[in-house]
PDB file of C-alpha atoms in Angstrom:
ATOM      1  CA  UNK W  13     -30.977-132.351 163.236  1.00 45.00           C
ATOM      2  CA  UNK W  14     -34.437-132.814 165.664  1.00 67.00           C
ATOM      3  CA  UNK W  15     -34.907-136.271 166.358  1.00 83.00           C
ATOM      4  CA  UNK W  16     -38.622-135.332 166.055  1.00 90.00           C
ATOM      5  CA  UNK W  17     -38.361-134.168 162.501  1.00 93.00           C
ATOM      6  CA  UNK W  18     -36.323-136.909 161.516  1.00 95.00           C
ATOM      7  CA  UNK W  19     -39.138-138.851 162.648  1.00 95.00           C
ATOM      8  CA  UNK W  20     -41.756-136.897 161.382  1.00 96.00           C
ATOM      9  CA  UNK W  21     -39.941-137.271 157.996  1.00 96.00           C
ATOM     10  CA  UNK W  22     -39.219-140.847 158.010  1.00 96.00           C
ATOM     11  CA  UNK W  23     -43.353-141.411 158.586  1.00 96.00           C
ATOM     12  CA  UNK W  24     -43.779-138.795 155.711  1.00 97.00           C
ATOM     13  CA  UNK W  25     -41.582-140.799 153.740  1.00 96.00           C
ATOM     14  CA  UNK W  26     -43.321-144.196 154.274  1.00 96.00           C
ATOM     15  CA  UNK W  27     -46.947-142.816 153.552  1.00 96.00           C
ATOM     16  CA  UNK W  28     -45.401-141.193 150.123  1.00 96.00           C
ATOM     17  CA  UNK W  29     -44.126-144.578 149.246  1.00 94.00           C
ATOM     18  CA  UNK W  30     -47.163-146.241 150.641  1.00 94.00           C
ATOM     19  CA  UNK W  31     -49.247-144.238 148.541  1.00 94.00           C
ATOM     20  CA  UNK W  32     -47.007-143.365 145.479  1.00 93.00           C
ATOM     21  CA  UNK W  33     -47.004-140.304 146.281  1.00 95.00           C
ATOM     22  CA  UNK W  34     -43.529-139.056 146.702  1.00 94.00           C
ATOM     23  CA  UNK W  35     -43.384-136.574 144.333  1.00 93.00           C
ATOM     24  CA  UNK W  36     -47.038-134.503 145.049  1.00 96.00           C
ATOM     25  CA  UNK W  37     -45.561-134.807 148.864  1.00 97.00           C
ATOM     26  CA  UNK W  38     -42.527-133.417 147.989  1.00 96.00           C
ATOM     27  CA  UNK W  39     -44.251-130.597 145.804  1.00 96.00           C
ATOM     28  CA  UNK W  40     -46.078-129.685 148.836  1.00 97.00           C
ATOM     29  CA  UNK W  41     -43.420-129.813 151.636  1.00 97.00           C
ATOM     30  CA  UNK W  42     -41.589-127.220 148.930  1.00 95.00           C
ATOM     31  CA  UNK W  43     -44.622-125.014 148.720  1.00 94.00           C
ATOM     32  CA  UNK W  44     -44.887-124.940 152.726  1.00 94.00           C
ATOM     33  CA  UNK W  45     -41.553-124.076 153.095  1.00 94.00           C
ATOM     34  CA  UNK W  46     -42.184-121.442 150.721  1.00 94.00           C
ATOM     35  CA  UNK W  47     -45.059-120.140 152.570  1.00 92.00           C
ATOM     36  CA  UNK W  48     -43.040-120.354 155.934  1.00 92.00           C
ATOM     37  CA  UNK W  49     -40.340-118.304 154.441  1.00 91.00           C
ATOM     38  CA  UNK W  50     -42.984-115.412 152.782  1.00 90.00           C
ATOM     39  CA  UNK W  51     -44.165-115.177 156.818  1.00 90.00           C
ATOM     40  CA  UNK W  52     -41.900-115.662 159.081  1.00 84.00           C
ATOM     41  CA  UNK W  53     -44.370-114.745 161.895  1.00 91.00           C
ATOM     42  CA  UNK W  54     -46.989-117.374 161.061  1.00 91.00           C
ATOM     43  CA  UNK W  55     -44.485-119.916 162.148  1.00 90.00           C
ATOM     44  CA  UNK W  56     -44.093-117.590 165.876  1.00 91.00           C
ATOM     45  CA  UNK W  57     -48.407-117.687 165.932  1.00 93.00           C
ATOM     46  CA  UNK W  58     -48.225-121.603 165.271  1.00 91.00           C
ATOM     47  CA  UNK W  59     -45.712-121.858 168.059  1.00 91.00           C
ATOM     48  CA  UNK W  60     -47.289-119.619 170.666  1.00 92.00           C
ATOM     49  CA  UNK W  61     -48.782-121.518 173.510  1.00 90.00           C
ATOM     50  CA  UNK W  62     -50.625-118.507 174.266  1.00 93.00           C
ATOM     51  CA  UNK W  63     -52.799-119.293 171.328  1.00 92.00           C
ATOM     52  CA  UNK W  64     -55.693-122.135 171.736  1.00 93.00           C
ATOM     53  CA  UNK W  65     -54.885-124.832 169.832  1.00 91.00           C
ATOM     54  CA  UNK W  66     -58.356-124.428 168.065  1.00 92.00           C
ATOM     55  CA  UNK W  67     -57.267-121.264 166.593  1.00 93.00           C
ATOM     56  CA  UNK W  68     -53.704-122.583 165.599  1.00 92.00           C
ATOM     57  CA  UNK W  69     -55.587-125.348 163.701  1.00 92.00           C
ATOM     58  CA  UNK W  70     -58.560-123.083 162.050  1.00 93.00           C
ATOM     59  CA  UNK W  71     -55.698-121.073 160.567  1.00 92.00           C
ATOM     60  CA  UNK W  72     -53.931-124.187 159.426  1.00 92.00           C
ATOM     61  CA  UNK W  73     -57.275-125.187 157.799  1.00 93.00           C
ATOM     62  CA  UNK W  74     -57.655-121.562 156.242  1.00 93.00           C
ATOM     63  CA  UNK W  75     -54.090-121.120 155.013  1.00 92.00           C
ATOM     64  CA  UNK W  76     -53.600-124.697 153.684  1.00 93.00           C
ATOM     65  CA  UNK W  77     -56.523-127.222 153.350  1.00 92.00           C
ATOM     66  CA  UNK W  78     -57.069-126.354 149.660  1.00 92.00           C
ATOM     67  CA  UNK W  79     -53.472-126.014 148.758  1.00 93.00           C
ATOM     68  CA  UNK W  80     -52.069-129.319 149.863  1.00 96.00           C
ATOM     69  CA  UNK W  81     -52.931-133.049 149.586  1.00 96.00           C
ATOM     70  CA  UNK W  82     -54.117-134.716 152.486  1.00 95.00           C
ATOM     71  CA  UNK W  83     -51.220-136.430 153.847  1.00 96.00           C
ATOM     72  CA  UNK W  84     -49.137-133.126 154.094  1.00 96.00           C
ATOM     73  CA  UNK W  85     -52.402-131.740 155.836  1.00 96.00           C
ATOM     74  CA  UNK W  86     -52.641-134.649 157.913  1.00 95.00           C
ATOM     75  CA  UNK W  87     -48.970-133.834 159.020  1.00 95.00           C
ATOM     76  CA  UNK W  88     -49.336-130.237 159.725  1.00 95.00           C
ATOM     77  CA  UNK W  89     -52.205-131.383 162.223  1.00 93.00           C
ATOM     78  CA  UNK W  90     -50.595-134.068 163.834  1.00 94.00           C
ATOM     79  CA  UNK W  91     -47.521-131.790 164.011  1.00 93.00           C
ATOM     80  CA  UNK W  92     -49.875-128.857 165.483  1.00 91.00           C
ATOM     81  CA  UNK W  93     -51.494-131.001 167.727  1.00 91.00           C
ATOM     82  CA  UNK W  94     -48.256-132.560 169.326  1.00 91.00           C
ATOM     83  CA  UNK W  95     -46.907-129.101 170.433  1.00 89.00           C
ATOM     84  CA  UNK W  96     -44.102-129.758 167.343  1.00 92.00           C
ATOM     85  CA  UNK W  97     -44.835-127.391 165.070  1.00 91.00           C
ATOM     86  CA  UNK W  98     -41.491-125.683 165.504  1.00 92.00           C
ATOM     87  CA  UNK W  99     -39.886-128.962 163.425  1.00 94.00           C
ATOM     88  CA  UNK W 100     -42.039-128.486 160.525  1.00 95.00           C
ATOM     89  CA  UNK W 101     -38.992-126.946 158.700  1.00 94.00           C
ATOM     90  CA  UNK W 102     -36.569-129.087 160.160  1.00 96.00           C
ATOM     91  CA  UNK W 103     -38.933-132.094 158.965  1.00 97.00           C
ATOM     92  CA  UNK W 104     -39.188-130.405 155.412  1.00 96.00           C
ATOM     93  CA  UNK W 105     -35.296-130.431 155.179  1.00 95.00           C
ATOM     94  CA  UNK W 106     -34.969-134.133 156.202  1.00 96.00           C
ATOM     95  CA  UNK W 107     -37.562-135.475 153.724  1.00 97.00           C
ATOM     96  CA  UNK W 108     -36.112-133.094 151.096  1.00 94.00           C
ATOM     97  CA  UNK W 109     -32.591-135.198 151.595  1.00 92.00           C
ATOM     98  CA  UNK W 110     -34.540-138.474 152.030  1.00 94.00           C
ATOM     99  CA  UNK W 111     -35.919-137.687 148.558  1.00 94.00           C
ATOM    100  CA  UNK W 112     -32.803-136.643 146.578  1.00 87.00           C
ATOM    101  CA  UNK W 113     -31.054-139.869 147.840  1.00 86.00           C
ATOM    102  CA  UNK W 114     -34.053-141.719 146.753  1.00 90.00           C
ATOM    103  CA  UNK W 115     -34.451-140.136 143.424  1.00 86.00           C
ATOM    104  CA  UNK W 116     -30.593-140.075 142.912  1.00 86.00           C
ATOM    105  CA  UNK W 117     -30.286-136.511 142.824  1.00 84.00           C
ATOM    106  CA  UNK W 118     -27.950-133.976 143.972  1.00 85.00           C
ATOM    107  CA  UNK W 119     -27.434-130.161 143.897  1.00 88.00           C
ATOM    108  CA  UNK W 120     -24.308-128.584 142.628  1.00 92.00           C
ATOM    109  CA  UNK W 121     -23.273-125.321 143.227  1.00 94.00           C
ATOM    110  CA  UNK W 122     -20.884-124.163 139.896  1.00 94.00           C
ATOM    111  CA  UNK W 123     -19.161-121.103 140.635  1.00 93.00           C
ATOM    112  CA  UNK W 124     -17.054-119.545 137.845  1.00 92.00           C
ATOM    113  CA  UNK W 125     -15.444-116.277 137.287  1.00 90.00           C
ATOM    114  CA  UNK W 126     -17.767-115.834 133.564  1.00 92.00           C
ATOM    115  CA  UNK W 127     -20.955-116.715 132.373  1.00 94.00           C
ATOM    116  CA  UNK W 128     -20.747-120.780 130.985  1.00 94.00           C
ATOM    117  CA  UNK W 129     -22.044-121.477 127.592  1.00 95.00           C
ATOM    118  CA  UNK W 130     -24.914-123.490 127.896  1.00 95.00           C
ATOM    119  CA  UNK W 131     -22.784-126.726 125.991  1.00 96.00           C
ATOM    120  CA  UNK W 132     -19.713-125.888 128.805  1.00 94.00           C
ATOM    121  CA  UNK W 133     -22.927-126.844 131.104  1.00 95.00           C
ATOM    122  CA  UNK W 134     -24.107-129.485 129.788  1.00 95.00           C
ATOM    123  CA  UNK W 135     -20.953-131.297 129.438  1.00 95.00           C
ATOM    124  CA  UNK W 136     -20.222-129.764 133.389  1.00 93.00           C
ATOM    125  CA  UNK W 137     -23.385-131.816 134.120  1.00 93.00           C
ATOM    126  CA  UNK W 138     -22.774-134.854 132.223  1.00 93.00           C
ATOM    127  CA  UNK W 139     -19.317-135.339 133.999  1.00 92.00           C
ATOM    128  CA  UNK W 140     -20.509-134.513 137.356  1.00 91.00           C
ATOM    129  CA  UNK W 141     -23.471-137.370 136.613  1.00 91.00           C
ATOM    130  CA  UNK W 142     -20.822-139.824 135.543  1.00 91.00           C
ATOM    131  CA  UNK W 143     -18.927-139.091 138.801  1.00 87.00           C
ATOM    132  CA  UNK W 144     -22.107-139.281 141.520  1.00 87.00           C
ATOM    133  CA  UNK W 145     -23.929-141.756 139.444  1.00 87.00           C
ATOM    134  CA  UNK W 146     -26.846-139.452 139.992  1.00 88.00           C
ATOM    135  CA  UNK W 147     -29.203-136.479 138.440  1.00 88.00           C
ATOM    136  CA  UNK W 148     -27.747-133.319 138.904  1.00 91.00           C
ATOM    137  CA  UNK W 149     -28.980-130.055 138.899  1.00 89.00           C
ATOM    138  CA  UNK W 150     -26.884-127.303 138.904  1.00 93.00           C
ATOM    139  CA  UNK W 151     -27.123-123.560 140.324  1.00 93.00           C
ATOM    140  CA  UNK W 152     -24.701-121.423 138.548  1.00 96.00           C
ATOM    141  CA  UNK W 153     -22.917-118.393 140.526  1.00 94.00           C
ATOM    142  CA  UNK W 154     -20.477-115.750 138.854  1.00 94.00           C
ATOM    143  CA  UNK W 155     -17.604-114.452 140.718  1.00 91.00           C
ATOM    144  CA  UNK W 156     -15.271-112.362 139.119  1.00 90.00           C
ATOM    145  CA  UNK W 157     -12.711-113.195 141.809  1.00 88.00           C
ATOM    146  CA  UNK W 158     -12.046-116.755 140.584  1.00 82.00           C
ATOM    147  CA  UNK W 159     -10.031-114.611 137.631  1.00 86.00           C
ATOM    148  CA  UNK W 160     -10.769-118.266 135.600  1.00 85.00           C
ATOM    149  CA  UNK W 161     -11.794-122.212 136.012  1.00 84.00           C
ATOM    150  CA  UNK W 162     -14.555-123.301 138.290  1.00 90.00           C
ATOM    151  CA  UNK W 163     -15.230-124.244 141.896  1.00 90.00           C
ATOM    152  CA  UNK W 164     -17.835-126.889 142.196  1.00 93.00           C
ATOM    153  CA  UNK W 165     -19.629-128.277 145.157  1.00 92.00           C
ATOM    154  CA  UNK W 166     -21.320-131.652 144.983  1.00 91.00           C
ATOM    155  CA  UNK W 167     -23.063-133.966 147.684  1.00 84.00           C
ATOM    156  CA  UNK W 168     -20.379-132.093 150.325  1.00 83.00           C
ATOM    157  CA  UNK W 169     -17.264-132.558 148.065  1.00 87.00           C
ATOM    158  CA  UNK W 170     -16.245-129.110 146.892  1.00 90.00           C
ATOM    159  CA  UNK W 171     -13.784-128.960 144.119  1.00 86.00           C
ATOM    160  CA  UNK W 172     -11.703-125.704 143.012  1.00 86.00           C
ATOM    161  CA  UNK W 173      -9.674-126.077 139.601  1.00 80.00           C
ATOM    162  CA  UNK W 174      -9.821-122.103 139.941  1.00 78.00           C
ATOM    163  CA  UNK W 175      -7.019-119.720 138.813  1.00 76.00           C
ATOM    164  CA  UNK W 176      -7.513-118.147 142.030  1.00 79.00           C
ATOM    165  CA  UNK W 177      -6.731-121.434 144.180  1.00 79.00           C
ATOM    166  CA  UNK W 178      -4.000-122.455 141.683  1.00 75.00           C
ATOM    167  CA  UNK W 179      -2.363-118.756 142.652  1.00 76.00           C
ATOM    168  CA  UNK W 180      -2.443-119.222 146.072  1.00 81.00           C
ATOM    169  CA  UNK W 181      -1.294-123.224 145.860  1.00 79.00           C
ATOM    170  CA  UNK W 182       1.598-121.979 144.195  1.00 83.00           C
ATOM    171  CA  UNK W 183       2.609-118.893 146.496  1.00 80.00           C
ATOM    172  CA  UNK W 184       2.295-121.123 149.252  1.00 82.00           C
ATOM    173  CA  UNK W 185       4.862-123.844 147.567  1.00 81.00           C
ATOM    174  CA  UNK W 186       6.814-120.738 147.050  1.00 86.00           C
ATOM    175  CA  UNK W 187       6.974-119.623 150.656  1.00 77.00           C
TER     176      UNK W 187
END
């Protein structure tokens, strides 16, 4: 990752703590990203050289003065102002990990070949917590091909207790 964003997102970090903060900062970082997403080309104006500076941060002011705190508008001019603006995403993504370590949180990704009853989920979740010793919150993906069981990915670990991989384990103990 950009050692600049890192950066950017370590300083982020501290002024959230700093100012207990964490979670409006984090609310806001997730709306920008948002934004950036809807428009790709705002990102390409914020970028372009060819634009004064004094436009790039009018159109900052415009776009997000009202719609985040201070801090996070704070950032986006420092960020402007240092020719970085490119690593506002990249800076996003690093203080969105910073912030699931800190909160003890982690995404899971359950993937299973039918739709889970919602108590099949929350017992998923309660053994995946007791594993991480953290939060989790799960995003739930059908795919047919798993033919049964799950595949789960957590914190990087992925784990398959799918008919599908137990097939194919088996053919290859055969072969």
């Amino acid at each position: 990752m950009n050692g600049n964003a890192k950066e950017y997102a370590l300083a982020m970090f501290a002024i959230a703590l700093e100012n207990n903060s964490i979670a409006e900062i984090h609310d806001d970082f997730l709306s920008l990203r948002e934004a950036f997403d809807d428009n790709t080309g705002f990102m390409e104006y914020l970028i372009n050289p060819a634009i004064p500076k004094s436009e790039r941060f009018e159109c900052l002011r415009e776009v997000f003065e009202s719609r985040v705190c201070d801090d996070v508008f704070s950032f986006l001019n420092i960020i402007c102002e240092h020719g970085d603006s490119y690593t506002i995403l990249p800076t996003i993504d690093e203080f969105e990990a910073m912030y699931e370590e800190y909160m003890r949180y982690s995404k899971a990704v359950v993937t299973s070949a039918i739709e889970l009853s919602d108590d099949q989920k929350r017992r998923l979740i309660s053994k995946l917590q007791a594993v991480t010793g953290k939060r989790i919150e799960a995003e739930y993906i059908i795919d047919k091909s798993l033919i049964g069981g799950l595949a789960v990915t957590v914190d990087g670990k992925h784990f398959d207790g799918s008919v599908r991989k137990n097939l194919k384990n088996i053919k290859e103990e055969i072969s």
